[in-house]
Short mmCIF file of C-alpha atoms in Angstrom, two decimals:
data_model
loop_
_atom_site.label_atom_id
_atom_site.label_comp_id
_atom_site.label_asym_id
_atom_site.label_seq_id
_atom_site.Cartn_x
_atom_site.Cartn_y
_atom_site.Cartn_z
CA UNK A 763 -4.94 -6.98 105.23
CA UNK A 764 -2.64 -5.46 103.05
CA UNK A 765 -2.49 -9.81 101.57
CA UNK A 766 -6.46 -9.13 100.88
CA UNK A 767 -5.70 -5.71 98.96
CA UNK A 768 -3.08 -7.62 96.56
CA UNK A 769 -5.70 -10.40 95.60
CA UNK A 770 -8.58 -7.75 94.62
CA UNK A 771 -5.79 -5.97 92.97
CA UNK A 772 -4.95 -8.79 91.09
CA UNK A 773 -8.67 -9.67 89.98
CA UNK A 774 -9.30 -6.46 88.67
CA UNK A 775 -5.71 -6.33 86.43
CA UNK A 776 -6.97 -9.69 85.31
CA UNK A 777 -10.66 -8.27 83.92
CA UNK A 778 -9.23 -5.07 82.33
CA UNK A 779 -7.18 -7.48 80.18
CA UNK A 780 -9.87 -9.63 78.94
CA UNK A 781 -11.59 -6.35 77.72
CA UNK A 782 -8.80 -5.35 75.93
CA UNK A 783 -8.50 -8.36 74.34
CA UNK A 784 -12.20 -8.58 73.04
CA UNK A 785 -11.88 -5.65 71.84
CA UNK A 786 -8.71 -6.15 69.75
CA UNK A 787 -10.74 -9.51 68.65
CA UNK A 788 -13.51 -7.10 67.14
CA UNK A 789 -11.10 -4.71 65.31
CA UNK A 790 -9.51 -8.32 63.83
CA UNK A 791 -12.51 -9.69 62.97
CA UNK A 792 -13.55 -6.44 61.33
CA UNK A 793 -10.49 -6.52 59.43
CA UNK A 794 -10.80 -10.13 58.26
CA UNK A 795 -14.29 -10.09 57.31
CA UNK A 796 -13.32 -6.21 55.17
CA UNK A 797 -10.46 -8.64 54.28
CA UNK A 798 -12.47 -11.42 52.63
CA UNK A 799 -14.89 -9.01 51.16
CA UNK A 800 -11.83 -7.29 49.48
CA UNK A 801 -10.97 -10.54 48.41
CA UNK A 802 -14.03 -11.85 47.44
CA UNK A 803 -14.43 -8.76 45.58
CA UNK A 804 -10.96 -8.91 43.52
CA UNK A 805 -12.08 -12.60 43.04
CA UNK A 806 -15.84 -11.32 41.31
CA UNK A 807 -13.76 -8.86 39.10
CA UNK A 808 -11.26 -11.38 38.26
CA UNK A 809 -13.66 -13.55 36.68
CA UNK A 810 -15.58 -10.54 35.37
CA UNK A 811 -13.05 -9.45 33.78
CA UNK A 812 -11.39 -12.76 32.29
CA UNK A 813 -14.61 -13.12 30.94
CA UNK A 814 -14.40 -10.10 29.04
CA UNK A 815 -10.77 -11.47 27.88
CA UNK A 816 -12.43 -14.57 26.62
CA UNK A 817 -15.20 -12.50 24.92
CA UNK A 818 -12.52 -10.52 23.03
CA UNK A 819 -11.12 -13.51 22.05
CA UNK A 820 -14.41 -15.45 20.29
CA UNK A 821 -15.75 -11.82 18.90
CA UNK A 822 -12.81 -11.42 17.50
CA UNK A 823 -12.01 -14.65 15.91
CA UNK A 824 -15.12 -14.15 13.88
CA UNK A 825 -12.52 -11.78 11.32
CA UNK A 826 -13.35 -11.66 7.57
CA UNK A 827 -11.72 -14.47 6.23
CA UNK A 828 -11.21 -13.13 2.63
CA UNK A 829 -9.24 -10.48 3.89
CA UNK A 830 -7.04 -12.39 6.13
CA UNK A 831 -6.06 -15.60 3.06
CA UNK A 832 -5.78 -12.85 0.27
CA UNK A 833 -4.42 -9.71 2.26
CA UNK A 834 -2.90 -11.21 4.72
CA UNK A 835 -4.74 -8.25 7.71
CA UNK A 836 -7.10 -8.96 10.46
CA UNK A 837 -10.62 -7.23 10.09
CA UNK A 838 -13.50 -7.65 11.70
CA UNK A 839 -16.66 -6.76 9.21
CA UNK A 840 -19.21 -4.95 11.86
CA UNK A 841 -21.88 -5.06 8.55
CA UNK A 842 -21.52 -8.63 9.06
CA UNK A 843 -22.55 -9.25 5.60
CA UNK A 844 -25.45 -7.12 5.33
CA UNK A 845 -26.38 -3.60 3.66
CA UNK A 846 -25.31 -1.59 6.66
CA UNK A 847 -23.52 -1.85 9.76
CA UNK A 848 -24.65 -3.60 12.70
CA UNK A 849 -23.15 -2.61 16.16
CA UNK A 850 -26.06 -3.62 17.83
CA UNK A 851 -25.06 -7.65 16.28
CA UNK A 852 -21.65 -6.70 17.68
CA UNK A 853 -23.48 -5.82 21.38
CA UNK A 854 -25.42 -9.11 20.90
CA UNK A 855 -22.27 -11.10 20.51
CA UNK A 856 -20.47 -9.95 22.77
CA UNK A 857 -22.85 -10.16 26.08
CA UNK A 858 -23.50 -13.54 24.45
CA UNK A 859 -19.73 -14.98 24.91
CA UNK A 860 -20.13 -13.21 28.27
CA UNK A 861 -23.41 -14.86 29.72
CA UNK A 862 -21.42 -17.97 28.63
CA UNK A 863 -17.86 -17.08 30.54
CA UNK A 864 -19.33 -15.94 33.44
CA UNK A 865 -20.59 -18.66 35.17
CA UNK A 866 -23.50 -17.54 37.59
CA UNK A 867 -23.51 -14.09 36.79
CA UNK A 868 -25.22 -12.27 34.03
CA UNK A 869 -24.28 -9.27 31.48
CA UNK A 870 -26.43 -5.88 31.40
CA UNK A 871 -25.15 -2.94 29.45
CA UNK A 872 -23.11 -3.51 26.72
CA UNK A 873 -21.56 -0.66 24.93
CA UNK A 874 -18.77 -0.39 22.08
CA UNK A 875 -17.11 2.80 20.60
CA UNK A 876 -14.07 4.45 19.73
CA UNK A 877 -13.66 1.60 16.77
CA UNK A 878 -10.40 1.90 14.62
CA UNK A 879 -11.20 1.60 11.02
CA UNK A 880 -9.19 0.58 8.22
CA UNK A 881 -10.12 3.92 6.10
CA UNK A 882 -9.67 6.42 9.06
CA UNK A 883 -6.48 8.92 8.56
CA UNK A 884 -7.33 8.40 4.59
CA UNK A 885 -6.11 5.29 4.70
CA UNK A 886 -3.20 5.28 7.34
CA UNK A 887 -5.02 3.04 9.75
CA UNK A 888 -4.61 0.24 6.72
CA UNK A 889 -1.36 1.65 6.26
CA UNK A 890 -0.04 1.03 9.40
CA UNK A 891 -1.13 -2.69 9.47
CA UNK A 892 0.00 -3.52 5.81
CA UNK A 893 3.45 -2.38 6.80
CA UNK A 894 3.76 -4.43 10.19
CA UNK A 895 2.25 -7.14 7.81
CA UNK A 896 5.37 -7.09 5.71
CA UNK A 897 7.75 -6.31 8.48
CA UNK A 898 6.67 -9.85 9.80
CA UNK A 899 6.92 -11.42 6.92
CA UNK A 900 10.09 -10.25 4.83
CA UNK A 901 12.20 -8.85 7.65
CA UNK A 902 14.41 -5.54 7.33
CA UNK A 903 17.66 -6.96 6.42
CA UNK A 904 15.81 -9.47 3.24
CA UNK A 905 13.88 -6.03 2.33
CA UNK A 906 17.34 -3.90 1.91
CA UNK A 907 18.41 -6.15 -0.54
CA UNK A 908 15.44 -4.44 -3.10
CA UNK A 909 15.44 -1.85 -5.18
CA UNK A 910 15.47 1.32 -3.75
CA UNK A 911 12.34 2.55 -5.79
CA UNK A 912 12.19 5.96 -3.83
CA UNK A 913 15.39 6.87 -4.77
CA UNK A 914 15.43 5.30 -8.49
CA UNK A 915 12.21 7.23 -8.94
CA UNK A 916 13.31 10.58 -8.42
CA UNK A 917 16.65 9.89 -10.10
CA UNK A 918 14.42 9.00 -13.18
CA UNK A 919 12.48 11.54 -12.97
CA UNK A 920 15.27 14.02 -13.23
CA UNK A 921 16.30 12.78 -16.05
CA UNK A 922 12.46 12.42 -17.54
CA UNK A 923 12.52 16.62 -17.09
CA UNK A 924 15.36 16.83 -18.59
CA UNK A 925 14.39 14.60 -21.82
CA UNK A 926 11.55 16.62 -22.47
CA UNK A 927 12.93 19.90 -21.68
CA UNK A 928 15.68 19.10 -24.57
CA UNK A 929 12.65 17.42 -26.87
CA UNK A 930 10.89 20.56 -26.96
CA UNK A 931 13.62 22.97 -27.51
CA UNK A 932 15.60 20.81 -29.89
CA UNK A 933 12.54 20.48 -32.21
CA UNK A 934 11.82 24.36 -31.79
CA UNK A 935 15.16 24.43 -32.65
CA UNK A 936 15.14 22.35 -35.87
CA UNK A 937 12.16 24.05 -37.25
CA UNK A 938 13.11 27.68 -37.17
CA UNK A 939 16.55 26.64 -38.75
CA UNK A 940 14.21 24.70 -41.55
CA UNK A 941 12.50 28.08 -42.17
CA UNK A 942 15.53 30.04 -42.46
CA UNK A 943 16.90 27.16 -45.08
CA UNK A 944 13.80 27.03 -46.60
CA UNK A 945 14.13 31.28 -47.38
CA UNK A 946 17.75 31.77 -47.82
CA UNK A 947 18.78 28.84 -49.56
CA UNK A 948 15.30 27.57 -50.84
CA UNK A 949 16.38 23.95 -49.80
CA UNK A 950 14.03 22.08 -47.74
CA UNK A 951 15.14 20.39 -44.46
CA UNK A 952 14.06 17.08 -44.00
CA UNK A 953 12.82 15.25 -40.31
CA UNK A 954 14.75 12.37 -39.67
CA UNK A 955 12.49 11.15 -37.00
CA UNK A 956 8.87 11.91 -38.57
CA UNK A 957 8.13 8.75 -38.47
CA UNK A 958 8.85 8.13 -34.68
CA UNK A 959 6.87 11.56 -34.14
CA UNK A 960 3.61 9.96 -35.96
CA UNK A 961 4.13 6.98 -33.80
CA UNK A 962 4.44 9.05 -30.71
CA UNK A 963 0.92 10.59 -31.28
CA UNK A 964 -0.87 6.60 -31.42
CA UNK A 965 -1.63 4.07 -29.04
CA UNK A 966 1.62 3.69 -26.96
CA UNK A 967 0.15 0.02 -25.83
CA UNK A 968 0.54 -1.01 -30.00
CA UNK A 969 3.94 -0.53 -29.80
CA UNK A 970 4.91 -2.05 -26.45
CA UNK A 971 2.60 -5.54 -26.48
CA UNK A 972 3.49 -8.06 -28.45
CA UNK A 973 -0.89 -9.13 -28.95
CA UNK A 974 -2.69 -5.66 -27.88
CA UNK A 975 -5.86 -7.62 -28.36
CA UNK A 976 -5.10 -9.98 -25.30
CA UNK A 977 -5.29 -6.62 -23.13
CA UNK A 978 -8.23 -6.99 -20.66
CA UNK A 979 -11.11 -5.39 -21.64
CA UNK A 980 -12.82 -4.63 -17.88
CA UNK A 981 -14.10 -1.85 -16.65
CA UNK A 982 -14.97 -1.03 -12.90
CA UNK A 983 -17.92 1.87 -11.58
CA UNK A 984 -15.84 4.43 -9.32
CA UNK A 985 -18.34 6.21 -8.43
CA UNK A 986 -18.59 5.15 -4.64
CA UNK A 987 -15.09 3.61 -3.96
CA UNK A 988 -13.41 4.33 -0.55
CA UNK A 989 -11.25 6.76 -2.08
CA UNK A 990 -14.32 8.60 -3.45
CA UNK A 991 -17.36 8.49 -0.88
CA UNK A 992 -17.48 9.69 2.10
CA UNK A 993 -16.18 6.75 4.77
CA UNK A 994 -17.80 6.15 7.96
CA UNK A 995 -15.83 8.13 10.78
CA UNK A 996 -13.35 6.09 13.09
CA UNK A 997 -10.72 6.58 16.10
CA UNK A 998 -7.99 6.76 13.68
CA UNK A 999 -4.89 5.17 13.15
CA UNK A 1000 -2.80 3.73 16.04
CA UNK A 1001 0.16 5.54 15.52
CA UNK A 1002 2.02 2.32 16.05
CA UNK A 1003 3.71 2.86 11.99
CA UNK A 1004 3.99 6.74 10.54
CA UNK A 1005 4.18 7.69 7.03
CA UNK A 1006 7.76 7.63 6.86
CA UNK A 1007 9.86 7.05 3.77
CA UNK A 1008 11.46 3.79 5.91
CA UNK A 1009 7.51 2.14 6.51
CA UNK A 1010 6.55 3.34 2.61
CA UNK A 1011 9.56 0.82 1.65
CA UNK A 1012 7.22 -1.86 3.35
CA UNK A 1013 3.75 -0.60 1.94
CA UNK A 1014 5.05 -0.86 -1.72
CA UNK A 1015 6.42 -4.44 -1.01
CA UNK A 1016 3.00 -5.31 0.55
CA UNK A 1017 1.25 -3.24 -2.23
CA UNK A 1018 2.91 -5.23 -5.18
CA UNK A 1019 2.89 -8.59 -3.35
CA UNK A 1020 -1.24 -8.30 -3.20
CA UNK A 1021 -2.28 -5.91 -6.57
CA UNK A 1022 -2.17 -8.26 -9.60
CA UNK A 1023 -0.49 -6.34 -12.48
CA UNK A 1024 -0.29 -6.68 -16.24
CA UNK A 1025 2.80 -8.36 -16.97
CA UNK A 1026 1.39 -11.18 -14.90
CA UNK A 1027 -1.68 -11.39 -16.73
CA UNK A 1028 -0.55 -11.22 -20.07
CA UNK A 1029 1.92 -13.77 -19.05
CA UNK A 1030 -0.65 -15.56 -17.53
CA UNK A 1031 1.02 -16.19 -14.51
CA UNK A 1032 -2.37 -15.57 -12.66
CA UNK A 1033 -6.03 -15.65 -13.80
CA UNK A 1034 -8.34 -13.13 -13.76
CA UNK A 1035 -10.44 -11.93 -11.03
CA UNK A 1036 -13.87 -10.20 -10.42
CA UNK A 1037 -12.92 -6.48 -10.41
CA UNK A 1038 -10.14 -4.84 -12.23
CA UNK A 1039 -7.27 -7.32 -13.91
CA UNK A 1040 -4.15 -4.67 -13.69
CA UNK A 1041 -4.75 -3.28 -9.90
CA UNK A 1042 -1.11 -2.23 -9.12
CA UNK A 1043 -1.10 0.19 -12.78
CA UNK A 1044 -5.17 1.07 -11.25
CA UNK A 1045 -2.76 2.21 -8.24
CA UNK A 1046 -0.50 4.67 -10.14
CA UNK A 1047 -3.32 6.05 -12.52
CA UNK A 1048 -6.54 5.71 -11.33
CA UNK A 1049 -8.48 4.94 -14.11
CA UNK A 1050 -11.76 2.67 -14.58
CA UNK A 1051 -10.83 0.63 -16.99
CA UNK A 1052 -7.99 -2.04 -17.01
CA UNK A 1053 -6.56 -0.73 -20.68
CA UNK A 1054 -6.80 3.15 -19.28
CA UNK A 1055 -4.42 2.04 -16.43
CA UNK A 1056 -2.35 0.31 -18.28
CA UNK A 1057 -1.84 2.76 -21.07
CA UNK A 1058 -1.13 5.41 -18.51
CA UNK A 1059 1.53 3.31 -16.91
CA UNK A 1060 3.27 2.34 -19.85
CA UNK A 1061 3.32 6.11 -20.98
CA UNK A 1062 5.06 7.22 -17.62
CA UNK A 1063 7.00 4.44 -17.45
CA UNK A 1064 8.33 5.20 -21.74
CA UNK A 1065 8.97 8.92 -20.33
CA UNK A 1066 11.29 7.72 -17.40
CA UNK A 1067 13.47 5.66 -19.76
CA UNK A 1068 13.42 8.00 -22.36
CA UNK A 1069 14.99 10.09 -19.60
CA UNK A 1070 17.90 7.43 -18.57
CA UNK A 1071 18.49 6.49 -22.34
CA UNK A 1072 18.73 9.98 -23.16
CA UNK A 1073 20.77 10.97 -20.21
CA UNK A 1074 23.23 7.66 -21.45
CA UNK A 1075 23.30 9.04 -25.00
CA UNK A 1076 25.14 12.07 -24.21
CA UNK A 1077 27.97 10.21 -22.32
CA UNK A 1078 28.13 8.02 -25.42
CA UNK A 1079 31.13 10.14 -28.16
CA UNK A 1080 30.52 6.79 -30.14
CA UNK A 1081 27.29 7.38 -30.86
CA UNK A 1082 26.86 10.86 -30.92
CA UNK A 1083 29.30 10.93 -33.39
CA UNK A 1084 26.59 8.32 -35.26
CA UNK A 1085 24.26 11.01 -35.45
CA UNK A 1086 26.25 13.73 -36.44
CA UNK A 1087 27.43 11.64 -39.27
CA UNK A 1088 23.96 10.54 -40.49
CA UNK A 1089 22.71 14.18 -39.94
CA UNK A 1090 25.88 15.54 -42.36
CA UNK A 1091 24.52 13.35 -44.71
CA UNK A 1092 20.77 13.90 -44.68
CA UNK A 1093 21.56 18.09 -44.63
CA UNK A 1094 23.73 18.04 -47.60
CA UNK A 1095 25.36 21.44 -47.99
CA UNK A 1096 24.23 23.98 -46.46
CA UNK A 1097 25.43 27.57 -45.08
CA UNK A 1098 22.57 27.69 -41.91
CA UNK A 1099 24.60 27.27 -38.55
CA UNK A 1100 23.52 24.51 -36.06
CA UNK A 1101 21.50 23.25 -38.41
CA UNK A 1102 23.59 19.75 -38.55
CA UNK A 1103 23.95 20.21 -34.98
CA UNK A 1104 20.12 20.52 -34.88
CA UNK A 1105 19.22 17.48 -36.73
CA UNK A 1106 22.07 15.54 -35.30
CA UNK A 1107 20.02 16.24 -31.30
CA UNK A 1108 16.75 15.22 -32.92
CA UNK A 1109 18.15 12.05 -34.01
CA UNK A 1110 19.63 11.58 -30.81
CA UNK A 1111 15.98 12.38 -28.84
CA UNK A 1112 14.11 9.58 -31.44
CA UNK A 1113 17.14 6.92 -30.76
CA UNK A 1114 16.56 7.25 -26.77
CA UNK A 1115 12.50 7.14 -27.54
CA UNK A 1116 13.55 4.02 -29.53
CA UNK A 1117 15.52 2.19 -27.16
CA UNK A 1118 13.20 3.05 -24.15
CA UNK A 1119 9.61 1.78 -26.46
CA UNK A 1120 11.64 -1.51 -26.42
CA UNK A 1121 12.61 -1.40 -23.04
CA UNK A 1122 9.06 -1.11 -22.06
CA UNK A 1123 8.30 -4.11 -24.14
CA UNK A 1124 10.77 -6.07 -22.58
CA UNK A 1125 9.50 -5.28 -19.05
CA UNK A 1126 5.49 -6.51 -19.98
CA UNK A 1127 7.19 -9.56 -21.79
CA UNK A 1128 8.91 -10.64 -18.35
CA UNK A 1129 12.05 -9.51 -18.96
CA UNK A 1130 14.55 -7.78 -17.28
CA UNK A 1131 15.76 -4.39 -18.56
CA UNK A 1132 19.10 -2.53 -16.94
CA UNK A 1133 18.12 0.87 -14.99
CA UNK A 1134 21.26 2.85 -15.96
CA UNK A 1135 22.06 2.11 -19.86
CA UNK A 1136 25.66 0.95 -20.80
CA UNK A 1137 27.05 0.22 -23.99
CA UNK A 1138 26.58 -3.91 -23.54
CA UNK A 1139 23.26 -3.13 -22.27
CA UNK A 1140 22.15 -0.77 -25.09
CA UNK A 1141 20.32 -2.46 -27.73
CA UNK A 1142 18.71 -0.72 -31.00
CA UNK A 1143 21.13 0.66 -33.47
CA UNK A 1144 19.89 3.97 -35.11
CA UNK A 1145 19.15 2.27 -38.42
CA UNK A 1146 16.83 0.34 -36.18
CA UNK A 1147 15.55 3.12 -34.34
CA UNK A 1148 14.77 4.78 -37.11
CA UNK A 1149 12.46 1.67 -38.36
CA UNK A 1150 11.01 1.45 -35.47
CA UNK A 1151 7.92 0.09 -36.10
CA UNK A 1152 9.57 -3.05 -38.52
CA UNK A 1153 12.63 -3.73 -35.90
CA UNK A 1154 11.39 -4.65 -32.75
CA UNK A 1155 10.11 -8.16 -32.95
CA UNK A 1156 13.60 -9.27 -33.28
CA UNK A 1157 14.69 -7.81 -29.71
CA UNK A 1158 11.71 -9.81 -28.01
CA UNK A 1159 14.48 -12.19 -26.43
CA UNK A 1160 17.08 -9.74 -25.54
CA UNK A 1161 17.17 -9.05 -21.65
CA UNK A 1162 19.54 -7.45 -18.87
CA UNK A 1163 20.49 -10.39 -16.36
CA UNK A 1164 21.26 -7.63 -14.46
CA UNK A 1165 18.73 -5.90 -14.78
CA UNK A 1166 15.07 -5.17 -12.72
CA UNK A 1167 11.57 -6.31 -13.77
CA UNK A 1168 8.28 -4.85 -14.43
CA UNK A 1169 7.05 -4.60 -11.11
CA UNK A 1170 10.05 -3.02 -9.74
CA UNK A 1171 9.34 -0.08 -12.26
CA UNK A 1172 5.80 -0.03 -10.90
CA UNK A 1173 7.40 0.58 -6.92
CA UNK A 1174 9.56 3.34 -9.02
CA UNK A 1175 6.44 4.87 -10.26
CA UNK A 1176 4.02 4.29 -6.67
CA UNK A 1177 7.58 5.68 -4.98
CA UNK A 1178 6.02 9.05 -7.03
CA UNK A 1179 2.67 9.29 -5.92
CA UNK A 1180 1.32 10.58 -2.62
CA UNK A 1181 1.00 8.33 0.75
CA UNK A 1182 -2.62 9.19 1.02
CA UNK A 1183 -3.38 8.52 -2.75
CA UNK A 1184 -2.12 5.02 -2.96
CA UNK A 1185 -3.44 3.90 0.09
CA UNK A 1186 -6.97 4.39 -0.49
CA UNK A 1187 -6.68 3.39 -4.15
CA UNK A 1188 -5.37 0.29 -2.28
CA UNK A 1189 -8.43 0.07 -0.55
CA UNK A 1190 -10.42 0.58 -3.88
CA UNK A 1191 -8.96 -2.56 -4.91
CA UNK A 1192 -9.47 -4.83 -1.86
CA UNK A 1193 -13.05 -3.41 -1.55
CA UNK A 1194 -13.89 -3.87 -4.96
CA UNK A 1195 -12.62 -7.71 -5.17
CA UNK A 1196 -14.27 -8.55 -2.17
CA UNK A 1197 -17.55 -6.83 -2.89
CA UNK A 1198 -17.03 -9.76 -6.03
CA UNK A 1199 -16.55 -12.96 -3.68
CA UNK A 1200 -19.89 -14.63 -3.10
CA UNK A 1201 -21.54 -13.11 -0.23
CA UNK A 1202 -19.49 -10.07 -0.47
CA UNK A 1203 -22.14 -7.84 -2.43
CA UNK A 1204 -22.57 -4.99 0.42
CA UNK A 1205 -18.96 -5.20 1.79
CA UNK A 1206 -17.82 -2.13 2.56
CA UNK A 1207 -13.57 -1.38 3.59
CA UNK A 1208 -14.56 1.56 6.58
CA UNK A 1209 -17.05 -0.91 8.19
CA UNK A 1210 -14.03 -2.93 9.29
CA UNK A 1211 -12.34 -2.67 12.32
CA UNK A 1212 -9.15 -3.96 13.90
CA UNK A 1213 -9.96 -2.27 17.58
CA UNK A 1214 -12.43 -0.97 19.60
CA UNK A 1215 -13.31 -0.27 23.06
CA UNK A 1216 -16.20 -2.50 25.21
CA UNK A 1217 -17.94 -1.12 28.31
CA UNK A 1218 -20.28 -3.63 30.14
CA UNK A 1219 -21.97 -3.98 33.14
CA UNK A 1220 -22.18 -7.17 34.84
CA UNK A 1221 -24.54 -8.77 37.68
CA UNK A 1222 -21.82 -11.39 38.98
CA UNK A 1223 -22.54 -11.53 42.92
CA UNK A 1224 -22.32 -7.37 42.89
CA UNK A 1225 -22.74 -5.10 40.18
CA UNK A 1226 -19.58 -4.33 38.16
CA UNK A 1227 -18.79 -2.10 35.46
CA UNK A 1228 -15.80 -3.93 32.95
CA UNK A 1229 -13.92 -1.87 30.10
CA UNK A 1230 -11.37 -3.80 27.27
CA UNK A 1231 -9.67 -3.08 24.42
CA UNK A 1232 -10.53 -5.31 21.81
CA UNK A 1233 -8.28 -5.49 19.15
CA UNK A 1234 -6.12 -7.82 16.68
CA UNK A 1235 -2.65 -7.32 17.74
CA UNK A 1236 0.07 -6.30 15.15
#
């Protein structure tokens, strides 16, 4: 009996097991099959979403070429050369490049927004690329060794204040003594530096070009430029590059690398182009015409040296002592205080206007002219000075080995003008020479975009909703 008991004992121990067992079976083979449909699932969305990696890839290798070969940035033109812009092209292309990188599945919704444009932040998003543009090309320690045009600038400029503070109170000055002279003693005073007075009232661009006629003659319609007009909305700038003074040492290096200038043209180192001839002096003044800018460069650029030569004259006894002597002379006798003293600072203010119209017409004939003034480096003698407009021919082949060129003056001068003013001036330019390539006629600067977000639905096996950043990297 009690053998009989163990065996159904045994039987029924052995069944309970195999229930257990097909049970845990079932809870595997739920968990494989959720398993493979997880699987399956990240497999779908991988491909989904490689596809949209591959789309990114052919939309955006369809960038405006003329901005990439001349400007060296990545753009792509969403007007796609027509008279507006066309997202709904963009949308076309893109679920085009997917249907074809997704094998067996199909795209739906296609959606693109938040796009980055080069105008948005008032030029900053252009900004930001220019200067990792020249960060990969000229480095940070090849970069130190320029100029320091920020610095130079406002040291110039100093001095500029100060040159015109003393012009206007040393000619005050000279005149009331004249009057006094002219009652007490009835002796007239005479001007030493008329002449350079009458020449300071013409055409500043007769005295520093050597041919004023070869100055271009062009003149460009500002009515709608980027800088002007009201751009198209964007996301804004990345925020990868702020306006700091570190990055604007980089956007005046691009700047002047890609803005033709005068000097070069009159050289004629380069040939003229579609739009405006002198774009880096369009950069500094604005203008619409290519003599305008230039004229209004050369004029700042005669008061900053004035300032330096000036500021070099009073450390010079030698010639001070010059014009003391010559002003002795030209006053005669007299019993009016100051008044040799007078005429002895007004020839020193016309000797530094002297020297600094010839510096000026060193720096557009390619030469080099020193920044700070010494006595090897100073070149007009005040009989010269004083002749001005017979004397400088013969100083045409004089230059500083030392010293810096045209275009450095120009970073000086860019170095003084607001971050947001010379970046969409810059975009003036590009827009405006690209609006003269053929096919460029309805180009416009905020319909380009380095970056944008994409949103698509696709049908690949199970629905699936994909989002990307497209952008150019920098």
């Amino acid at each position: 009996m009690r053998k009989g008991v163990g065996r159904g004992n045994i039987g029924r121990n052995r069944g309970s097991v195999t229930v257990f067992v097909s049970l845990m079976l079932a809870v595997l083979l739920f968990f494989f099959q959720a398993g493979l449909q997880s699987a399956r699932s990240a497999f779908l969305r991988s491909q989904a979403e490689e596809a949209l990696e591959l789309a990114e890839y052919s939309v955006l290798s369809e960038y405006h070429r003329e901005l990439w070969e001349r400007y060296g940035m990545f753009y792509l033109d969403l007007g796609y050369g027509g008279q507006g812009e066309n997202t709904g092209y963009l949308r076309q292309r893109i679920r085009q490049f997917l249907n074809e990188n997704l094998p067996g599945g199909t795209a739906g919704r296609v959606e693109a927004g938040n796009i980055g444009r080069a105008t948005d932040g008032r030029g900053m998003a252009w900004y930001e690329q220019a200067v990792s543009c020249m960060k990969g090309q000229l480095g940070i320690l090849h970069l130190e060794e320029a100029p320091d045009y920020d610095r130079l600038g406002k040291q110039a400029a100093e001095l500029q204040e100060a040159y015109e503070g003393a012009s206007i109170r040393e000619q005050e000055n000279l005149e009331e003594l004249g009057r006094r002279r002219a009652e007490e003693e009835g002796e007239s005073t005479p001007n030493p530096v008329s002449d350079l007075e009458a020449l300071k009232r013409g055409s500043i661009l007769n005295l520093v070009l050597k041919d004023p006629g070869a100055v271009s003659g062009k003149k460009a319609d500002l009515g709608g430029v980027p800088s002007v007009r009201s751009c198209i909305p964007g996301a804004g700038p990345r925020g990868k590059y702020g306006g700091t003074a570190g990055n604007d040492v980089f956007f005046h290096a691009y700047l002047l690398s890609v803005c033709s200038n005068g000097a070069q043209l009159l050289a004629g180192d380069i040939m003229p182009g579609s739009w405006l001839d002198y774009q880096a002096e369009y950069l500094i003044a604005g203008k619409d015409t290519d003599i305008g800018n230039l004229e209004a460069v050369c004029g700042r650029l005669l008061a900053l040296r004035e300032g330096l030569n000036y500021g070099y004259l009073l450390s010079d006894g030698g010639k001070q002592a010059e014009c003391q002597a010559l002003a002795a002379l030209l006053v005669g006798a007299t019993l009016i205080p100051g008044l040799v003293e007078a005429v002895a600072q007004v020839l020193l203010l016309g000797w530094a206007f002297a020297e600094s119209v010839l510096d000026v017409r060193l720096l557009l004939g390619g030469k080099r002219v020193a920044f700070w003034k010494g006595a090897d480096t100073w070149k007009l003698s005040l009989t010269d000075a004083l002749e001005l407009g017979n004397s400088l021919e013969a100083y045409d082949e004089r230059e500083d080995s030392l010293g810096i060129r045209y275009r450095d003056y120009l970073g000086m001068l860019l170095a003084l003008i607001t971050r947001e003013t010379k970046a969409m001036r810059g975009l003036d330019v590009v827009e405006g020479v690209v609006r003269g390539k053929p096919g460029g006629m309805y180009f416009r600067i905020d319909q380009c975009t380095d970056g944008f977000w994409v949103e698509a639905d696709l049908i690949h096996g199970r629905e699936l909703t994909a989002r990307r950043w497209f952008c150019y990297e920098w």
